[in-house]
Coordinates of C-alpha atoms and ligand atoms in Angstrom, one line a residue:
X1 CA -17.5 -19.3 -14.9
X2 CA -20.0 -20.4 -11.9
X3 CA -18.8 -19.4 -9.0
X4 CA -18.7 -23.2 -7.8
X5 CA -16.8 -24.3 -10.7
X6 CA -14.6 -21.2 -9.7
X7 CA -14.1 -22.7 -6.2
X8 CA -13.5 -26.1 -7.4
X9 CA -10.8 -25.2 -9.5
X10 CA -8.9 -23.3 -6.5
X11 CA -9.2 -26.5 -4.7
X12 CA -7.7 -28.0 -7.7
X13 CA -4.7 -25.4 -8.3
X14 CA -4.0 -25.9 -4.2
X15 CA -3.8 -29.4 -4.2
X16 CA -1.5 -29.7 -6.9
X17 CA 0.6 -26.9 -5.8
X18 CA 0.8 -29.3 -2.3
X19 CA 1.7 -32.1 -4.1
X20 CA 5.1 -30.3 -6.0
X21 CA 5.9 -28.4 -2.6
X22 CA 6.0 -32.4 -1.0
X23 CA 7.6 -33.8 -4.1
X24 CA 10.5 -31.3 -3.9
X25 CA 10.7 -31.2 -0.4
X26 CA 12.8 -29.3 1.1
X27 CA 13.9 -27.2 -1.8
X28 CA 10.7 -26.0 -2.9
X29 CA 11.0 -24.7 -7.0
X30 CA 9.3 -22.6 -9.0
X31 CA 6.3 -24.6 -10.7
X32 CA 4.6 -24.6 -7.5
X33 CA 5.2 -20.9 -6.7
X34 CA 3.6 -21.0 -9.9
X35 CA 1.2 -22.7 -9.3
X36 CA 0.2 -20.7 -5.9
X37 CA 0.1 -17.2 -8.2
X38 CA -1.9 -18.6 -10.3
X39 CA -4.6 -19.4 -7.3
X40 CA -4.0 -16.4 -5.5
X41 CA -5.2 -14.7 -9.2
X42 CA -8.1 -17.1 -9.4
X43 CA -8.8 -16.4 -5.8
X44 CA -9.1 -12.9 -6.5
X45 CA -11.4 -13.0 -9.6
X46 CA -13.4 -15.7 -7.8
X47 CA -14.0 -13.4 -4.8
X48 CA -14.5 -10.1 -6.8
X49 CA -17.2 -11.9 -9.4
X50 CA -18.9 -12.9 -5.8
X51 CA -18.5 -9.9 -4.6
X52 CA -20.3 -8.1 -7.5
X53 CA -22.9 -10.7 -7.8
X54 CA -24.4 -10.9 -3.8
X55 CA -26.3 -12.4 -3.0
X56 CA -25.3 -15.1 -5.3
X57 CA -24.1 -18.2 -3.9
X58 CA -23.9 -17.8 -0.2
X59 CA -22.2 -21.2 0.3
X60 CA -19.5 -20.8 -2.3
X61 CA -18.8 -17.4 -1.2
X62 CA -18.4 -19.0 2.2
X63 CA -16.0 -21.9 0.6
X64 CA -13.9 -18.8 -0.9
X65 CA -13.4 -17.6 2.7
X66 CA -11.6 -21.0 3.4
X67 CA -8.7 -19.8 1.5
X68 CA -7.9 -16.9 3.9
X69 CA -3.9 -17.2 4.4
X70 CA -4.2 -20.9 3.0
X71 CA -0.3 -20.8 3.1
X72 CA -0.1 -20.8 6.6
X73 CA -2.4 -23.7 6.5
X74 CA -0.2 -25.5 4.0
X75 CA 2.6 -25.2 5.9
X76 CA 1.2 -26.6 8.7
X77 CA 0.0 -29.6 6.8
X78 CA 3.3 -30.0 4.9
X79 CA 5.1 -29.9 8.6
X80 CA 2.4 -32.3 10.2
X81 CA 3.0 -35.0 7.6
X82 CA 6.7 -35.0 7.9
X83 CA 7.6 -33.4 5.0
X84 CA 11.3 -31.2 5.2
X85 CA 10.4 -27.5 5.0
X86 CA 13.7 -25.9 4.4
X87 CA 14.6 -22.6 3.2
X88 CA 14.0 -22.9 0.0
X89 CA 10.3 -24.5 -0.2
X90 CA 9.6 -21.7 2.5
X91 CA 10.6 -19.4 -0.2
X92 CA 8.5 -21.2 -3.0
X93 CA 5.5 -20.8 -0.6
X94 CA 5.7 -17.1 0.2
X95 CA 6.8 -15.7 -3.0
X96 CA 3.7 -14.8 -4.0
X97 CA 2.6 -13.2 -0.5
X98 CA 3.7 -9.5 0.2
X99 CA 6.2 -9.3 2.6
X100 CA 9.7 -7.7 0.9
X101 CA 8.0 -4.1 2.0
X102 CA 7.5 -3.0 5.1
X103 CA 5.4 1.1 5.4
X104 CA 7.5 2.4 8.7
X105 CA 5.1 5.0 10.1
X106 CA 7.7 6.7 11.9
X107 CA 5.2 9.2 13.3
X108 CA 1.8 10.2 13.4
X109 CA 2.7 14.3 13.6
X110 CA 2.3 16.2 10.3
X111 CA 1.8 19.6 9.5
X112 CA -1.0 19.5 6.9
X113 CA -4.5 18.3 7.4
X114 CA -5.4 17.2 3.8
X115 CA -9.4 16.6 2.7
X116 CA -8.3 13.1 1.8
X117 CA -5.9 11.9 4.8
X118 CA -7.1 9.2 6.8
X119 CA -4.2 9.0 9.1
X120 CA -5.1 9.8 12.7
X121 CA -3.0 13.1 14.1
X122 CA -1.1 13.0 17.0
X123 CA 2.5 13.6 18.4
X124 CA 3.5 10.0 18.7
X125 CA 7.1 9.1 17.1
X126 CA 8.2 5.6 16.9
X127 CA 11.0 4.8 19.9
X128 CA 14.1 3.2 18.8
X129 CA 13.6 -0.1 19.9
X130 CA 10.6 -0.5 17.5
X131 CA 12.7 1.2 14.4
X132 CA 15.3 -1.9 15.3
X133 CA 13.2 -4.8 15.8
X134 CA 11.5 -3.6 12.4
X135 CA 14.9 -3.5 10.9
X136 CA 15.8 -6.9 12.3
X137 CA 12.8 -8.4 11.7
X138 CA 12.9 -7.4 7.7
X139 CA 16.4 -8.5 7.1
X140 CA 15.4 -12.5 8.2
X141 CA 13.5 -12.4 5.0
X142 CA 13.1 -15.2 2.8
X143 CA 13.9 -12.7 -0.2
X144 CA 17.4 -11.1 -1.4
X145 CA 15.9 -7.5 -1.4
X146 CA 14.0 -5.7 1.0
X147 CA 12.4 -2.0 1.1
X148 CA 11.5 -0.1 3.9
X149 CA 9.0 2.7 2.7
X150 CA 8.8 5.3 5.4
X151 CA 6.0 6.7 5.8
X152 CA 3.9 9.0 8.5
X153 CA 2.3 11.3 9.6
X154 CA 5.1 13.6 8.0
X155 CA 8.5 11.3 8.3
X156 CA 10.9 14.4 8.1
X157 CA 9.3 15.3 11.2
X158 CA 10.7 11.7 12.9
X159 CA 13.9 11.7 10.3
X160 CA 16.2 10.5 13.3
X161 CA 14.0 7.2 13.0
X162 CA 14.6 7.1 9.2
X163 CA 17.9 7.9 10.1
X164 CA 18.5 4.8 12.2
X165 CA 16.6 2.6 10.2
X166 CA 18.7 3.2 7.6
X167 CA 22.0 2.5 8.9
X168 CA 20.9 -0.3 10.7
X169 CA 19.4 -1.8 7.2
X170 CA 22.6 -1.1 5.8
X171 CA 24.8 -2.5 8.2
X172 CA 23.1 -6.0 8.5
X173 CA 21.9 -6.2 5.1
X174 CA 25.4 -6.2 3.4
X175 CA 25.9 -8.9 6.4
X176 CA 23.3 -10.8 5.3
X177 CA 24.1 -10.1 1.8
X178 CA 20.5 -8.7 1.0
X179 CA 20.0 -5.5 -1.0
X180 CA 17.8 -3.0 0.8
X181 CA 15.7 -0.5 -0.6
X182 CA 14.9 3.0 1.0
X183 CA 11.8 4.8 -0.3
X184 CA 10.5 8.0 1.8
X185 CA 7.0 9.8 1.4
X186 CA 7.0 13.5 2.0
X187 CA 4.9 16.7 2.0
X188 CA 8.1 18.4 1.0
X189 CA 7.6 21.6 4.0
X190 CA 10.9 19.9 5.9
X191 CA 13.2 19.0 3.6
X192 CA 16.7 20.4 4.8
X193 CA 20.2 20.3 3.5
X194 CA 21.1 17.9 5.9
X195 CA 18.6 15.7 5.2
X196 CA 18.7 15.9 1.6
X197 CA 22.1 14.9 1.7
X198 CA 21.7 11.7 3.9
X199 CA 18.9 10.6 1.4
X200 CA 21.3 10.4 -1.2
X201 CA 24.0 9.7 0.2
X202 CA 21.8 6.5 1.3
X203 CA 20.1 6.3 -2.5
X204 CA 16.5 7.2 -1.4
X205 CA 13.9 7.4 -3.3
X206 CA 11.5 10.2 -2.8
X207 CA 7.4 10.5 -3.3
X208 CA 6.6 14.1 -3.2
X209 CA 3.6 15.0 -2.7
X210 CA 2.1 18.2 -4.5
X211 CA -1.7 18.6 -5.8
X212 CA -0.8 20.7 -8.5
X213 CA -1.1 25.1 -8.3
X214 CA -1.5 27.7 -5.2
X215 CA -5.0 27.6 -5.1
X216 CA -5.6 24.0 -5.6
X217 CA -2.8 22.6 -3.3
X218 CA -4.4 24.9 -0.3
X219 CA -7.7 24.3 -0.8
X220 CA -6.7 20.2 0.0
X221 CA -4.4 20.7 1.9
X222 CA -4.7 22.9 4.7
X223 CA -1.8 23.3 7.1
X224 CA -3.2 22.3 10.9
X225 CA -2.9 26.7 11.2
X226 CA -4.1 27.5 7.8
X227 CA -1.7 29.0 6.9
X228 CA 0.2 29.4 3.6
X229 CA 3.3 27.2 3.0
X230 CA 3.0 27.6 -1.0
X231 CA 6.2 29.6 -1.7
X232 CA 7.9 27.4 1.3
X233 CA 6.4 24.2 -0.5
X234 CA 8.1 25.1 -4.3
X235 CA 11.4 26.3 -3.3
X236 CA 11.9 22.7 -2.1
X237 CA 10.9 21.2 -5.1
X238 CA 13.3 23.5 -6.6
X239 CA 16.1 22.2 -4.5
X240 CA 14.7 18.6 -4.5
X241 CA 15.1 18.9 -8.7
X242 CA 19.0 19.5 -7.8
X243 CA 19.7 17.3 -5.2
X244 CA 20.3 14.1 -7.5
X245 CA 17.6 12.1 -5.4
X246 CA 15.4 10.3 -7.6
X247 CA 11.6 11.3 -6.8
X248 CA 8.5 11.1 -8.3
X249 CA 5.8 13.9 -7.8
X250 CA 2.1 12.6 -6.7
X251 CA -0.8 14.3 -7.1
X252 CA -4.2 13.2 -5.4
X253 CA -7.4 13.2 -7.0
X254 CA -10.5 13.5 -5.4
X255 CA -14.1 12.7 -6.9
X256 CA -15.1 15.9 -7.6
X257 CA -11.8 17.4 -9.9
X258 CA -11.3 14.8 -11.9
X259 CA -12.6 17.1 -14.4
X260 CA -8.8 19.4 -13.9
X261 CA -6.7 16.0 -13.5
X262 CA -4.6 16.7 -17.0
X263 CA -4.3 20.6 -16.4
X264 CA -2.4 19.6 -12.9
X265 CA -0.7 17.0 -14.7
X266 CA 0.5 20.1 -17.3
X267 CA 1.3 22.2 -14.4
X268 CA 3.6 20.0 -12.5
X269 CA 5.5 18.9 -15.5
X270 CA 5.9 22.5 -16.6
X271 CA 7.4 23.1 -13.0
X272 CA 10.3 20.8 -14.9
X273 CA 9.3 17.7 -12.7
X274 CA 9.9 14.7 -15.2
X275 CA 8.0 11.5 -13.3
X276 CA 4.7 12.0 -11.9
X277 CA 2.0 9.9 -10.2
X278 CA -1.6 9.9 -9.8
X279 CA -3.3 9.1 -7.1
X280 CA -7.4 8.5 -7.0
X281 CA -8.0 9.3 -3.8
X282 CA -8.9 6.2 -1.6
X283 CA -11.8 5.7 0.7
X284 CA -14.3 8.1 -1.6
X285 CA -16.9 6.9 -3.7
X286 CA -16.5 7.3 -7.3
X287 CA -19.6 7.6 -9.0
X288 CA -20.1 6.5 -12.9
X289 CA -19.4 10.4 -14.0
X290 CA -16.5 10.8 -11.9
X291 CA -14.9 7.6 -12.8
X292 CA -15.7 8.3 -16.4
X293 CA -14.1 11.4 -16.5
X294 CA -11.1 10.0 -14.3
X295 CA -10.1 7.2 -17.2
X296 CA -11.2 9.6 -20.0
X297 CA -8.3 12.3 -18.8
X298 CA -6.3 9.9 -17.4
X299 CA -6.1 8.5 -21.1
X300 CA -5.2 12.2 -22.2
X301 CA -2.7 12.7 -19.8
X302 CA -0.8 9.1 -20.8
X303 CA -1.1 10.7 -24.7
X304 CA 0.2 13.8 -23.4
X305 CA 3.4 12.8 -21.6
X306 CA 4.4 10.1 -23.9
X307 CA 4.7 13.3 -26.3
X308 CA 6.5 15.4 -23.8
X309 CA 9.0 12.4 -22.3
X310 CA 7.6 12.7 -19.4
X311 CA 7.4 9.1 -17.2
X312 CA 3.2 8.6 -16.4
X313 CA 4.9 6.4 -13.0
X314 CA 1.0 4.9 -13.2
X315 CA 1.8 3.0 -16.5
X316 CA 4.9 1.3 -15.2
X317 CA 5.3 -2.2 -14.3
X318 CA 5.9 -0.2 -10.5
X319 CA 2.6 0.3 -9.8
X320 CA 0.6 -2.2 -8.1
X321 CA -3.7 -1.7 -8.1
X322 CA -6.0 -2.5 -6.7
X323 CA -4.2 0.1 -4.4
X324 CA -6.6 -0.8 -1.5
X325 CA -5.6 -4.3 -1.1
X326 CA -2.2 -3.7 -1.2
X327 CA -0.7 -6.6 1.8
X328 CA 2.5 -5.5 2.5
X329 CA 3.5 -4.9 6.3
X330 CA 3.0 -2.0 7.7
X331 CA 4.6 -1.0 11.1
X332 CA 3.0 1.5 13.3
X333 CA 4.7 3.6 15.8
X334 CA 3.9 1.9 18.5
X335 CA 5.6 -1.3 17.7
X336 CA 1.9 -3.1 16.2
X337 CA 2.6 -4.9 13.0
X338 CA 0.0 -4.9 10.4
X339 CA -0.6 -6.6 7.0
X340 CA -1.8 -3.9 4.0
X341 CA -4.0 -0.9 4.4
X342 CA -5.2 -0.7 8.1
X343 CA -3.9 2.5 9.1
X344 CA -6.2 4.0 6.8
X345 CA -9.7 3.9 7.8
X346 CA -11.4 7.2 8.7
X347 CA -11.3 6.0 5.3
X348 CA -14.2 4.3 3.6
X349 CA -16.6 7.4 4.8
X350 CA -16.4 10.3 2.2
X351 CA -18.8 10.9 -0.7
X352 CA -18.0 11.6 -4.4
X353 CA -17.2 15.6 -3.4
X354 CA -15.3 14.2 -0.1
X355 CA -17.6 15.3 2.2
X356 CA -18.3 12.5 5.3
X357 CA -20.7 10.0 4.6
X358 CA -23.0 9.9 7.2
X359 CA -22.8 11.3 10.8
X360 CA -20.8 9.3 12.5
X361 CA -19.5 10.1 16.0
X362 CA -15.9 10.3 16.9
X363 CA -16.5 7.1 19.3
X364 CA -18.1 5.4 16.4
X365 CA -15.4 5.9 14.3
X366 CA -12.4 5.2 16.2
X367 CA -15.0 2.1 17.7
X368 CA -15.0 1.0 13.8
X369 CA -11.1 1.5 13.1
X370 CA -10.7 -0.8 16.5
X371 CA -11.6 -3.6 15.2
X372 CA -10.8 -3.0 11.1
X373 CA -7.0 -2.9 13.2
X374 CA -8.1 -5.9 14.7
X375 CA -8.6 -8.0 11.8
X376 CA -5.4 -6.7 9.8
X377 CA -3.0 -6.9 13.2
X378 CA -0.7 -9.1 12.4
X379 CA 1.7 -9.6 15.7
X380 CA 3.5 -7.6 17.8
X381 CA 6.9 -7.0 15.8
X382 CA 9.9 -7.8 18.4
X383 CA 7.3 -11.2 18.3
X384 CA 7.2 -12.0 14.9
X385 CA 10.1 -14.3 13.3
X386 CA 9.5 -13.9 9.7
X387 CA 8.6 -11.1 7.6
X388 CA 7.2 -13.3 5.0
X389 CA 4.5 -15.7 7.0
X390 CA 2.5 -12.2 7.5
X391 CA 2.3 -11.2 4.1
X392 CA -1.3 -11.0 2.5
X393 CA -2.5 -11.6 -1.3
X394 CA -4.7 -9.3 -2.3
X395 CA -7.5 -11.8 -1.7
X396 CA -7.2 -11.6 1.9
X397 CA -7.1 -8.4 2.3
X398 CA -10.2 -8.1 0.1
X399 CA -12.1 -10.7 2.1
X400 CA -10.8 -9.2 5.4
X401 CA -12.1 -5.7 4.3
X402 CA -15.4 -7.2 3.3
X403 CA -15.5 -9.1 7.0
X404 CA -14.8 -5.5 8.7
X405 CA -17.2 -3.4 6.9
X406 CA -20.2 -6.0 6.7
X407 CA -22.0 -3.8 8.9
X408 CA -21.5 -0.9 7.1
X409 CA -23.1 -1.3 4.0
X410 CA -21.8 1.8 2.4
X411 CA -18.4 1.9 3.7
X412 CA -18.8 -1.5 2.3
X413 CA -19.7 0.3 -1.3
X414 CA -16.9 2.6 -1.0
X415 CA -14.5 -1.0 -0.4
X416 CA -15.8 -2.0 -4.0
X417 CA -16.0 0.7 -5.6
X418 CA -12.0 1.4 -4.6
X419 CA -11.5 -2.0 -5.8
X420 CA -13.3 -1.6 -9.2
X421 CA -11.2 1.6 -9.3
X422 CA -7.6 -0.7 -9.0
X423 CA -9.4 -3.2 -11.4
X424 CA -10.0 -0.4 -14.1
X425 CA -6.4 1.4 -13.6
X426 CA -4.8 -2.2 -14.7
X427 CA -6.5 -1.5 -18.1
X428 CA -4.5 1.7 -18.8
X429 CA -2.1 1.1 -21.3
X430 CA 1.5 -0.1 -20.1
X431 CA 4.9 2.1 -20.9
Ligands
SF4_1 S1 0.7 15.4 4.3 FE1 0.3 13.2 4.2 S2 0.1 12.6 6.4 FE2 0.0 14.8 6.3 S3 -2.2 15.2 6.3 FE3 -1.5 15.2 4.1 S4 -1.8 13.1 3.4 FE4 -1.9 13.1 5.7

């Protein structure tokens, strides 16, 4: 399809989806939540085909930018013309945004420095006021289920902010009669008794992060002292195997191994570790050989466990790609609420063997990650009323990555190629 005709058509899926929203006023329904999915889809294909073709049509690429956050521009055109928004068509119009996750990035601290981390270190934990008004603010959801995913920096090393979070969640989500999800992502080096117990006691659900044997987990991920955490590392996973908390062990690929993906796919299952993920690692540049050989054993490893019983967490409905323009909140330590991947930059610089692309200066780069934060902040979050308003589609967070790295023509690359990556992982074959 032209890339005009594409355009049209959003215009087309938008007005319609108005016209139901008006019409059921102020219940909302489900055709025109429809509807909206379907034009956040369109959206998407519209933007990558334009994306992939530039310079193509300048002025309907432009026209595609127009649709940034176009809910928040329906609503406001819904409210101006006297139409009833209630609950329920605020529902309706959201559903399809992100917004029932928030990422709580309880600290920046972590123990490891891995190749492919592009979280900036330091000792920074999130203060107690912040863990509530991110609790607060998630339970006024539109939806009956919210998950808070905490995340870090190393959240063991913060667990009385998970700790808090949780029992706050708990407390006034049965109030509010929502269900509320607890997922945790760990390096595994702090896991205590204590802690163990609290996680399933609360019905956590772990993401344990391991890149496979000795040699290939050090050479990664290097502790901040290089030192060796291996036999410290297993016996939790030992323990973790025990402690009747679901968890699901992810390994990270880079570029440049894709070649040993199914051998460290092998090695963790024959640790006895029954659901595992991979991970392509994010802000590198896959070239055609790598990516080849990343589908070709990715396909082998899907044959392989599906013999073994072993859950590929990849192939299940779970897993949402294009990774990168994944738009659920994100809240930082420091109380700044974001929409999708912004914590991540540092990102978008490493070549297909991880090395940095380019030489750019530390000022340069945090310069850079100023204002990628810039264009993903979303509010501050003891300011921000409802969880769901601040959600993003994947096509604004495309767009908005597009906007940050125009400048940067191959961080730009990288943003593409991670997106191509996404694109290509929905073709492996479903459970
Ligand atoms: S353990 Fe996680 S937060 Fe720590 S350096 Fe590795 S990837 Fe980054």
């Amino acid at each position: 399809m032209r890339l005009e005709d594409s355009v049209a058509r959003c215009a087309s899926l938008l007005a319609e989806a108005e016209r139901l929203l008006a019409e059921r006023a102020p219940d909302g329904g489900d055709e025109a939540a429809l509807r909206l999915e379907t034009l956040d889809d369109a959206l998407l294909a519209a933007w990558t085909a334009a994306e992939r073709a530039r310079p193509a049509s300048r002025a309907a690429a432009a026209r595609l930018e127009d649709f940034l956050f176009y809910r928040r521009g329906l609503l406001r055109r819904l409210a101006r013309s006297g139409v009833r928004v209630g609950p329920g068509l605020l529902a309706s119009l959201f559903r399809g945004s992100a917004g029932r996750r928030m990422f709580v990035f309880v600290t920046h601290a972590c123990q490891l420095r891995c190749s492919y981390c592009h979280v900036a270190k330091d000792s920074r934990r999130m203060p107690d006021e912040v863990v509530d008004a991110g609790v607060r603010l998630m339970l006024r959801s539109l939806r009956s289920e919210v998950e808070f995913h905490f995340f870090g920096g190393e959240p063991m090393l913060a667990f009385d902010a998970v700790r808090r979070a949780t029992l706050l969640a708990r407390r006034l989500g049965a109030r509010a009669g929502k269900t509320t999800r607890f997922l945790l992502t760990t390096n595994g080096l702090d896991l205590g008794d204590d802690e163990l117990l609290f996680l399933q006691e609360h019905r956590f659900s772990l993401e344990f992060s391991c890149d496979g044997a000795r040699d290939a987990q050090l050479a990664q991920r290097a502790t901040a002292g290089k030192g060796d955490y291996y036999a410290r590392l297993s016996a939790n996973l030992a323990r973790l195997r025990g402690a009747g908390v679901p968890y699901v062990v992810i390994t990270v690929v880079m570029p440049g191994d894709a070649g040993s993906l199914l051998e460290r796919f092998r090695y963790l299952a024959g640790l006895g570790h029954r659901r595992i993920q991979v991970n392509y690692a994010l802000g590198s540049l896959w070239d055609e050989a790598s990516r080849a050989e990343f589908f070709r054993q990715m396909s082998e490893a899907a044959r392989w466990a599906r013999g073994e019983g072993i859950e590929f967490v990849n192939l299940t409905a779970s897993r949402r790609e294009p990774v990168i323009l994944n738009g659920d909140l994100t809240l930082d330590c420091d109380g700044s609420l974001f929409r999708g991947p912004v914590l991540f930059d540092g990102a978008l610089t490493r070549s297909s063997d991880g090395r940095p692309l380019g030489a750019r200066s530390e000022a340069a780069r945090s310069r850079s990650y100023r204002e990628v934060q810039r264009l993903f902040r979303a509010d501050r979050v003891e300011r921000a009323l409802l969880p769901d308003y601040y959600g993003a589609t994947p096509f604004d967070n495309f767009v908005s990555l597009c906007r940050a790295y125009r400048s940067r023509p191959r961080a730009r690359a990288v943003v593409l190629d991670n997106v191509e990556m996404g694109l290509l992982s929905r073709g492996l074959p479903a459970l």
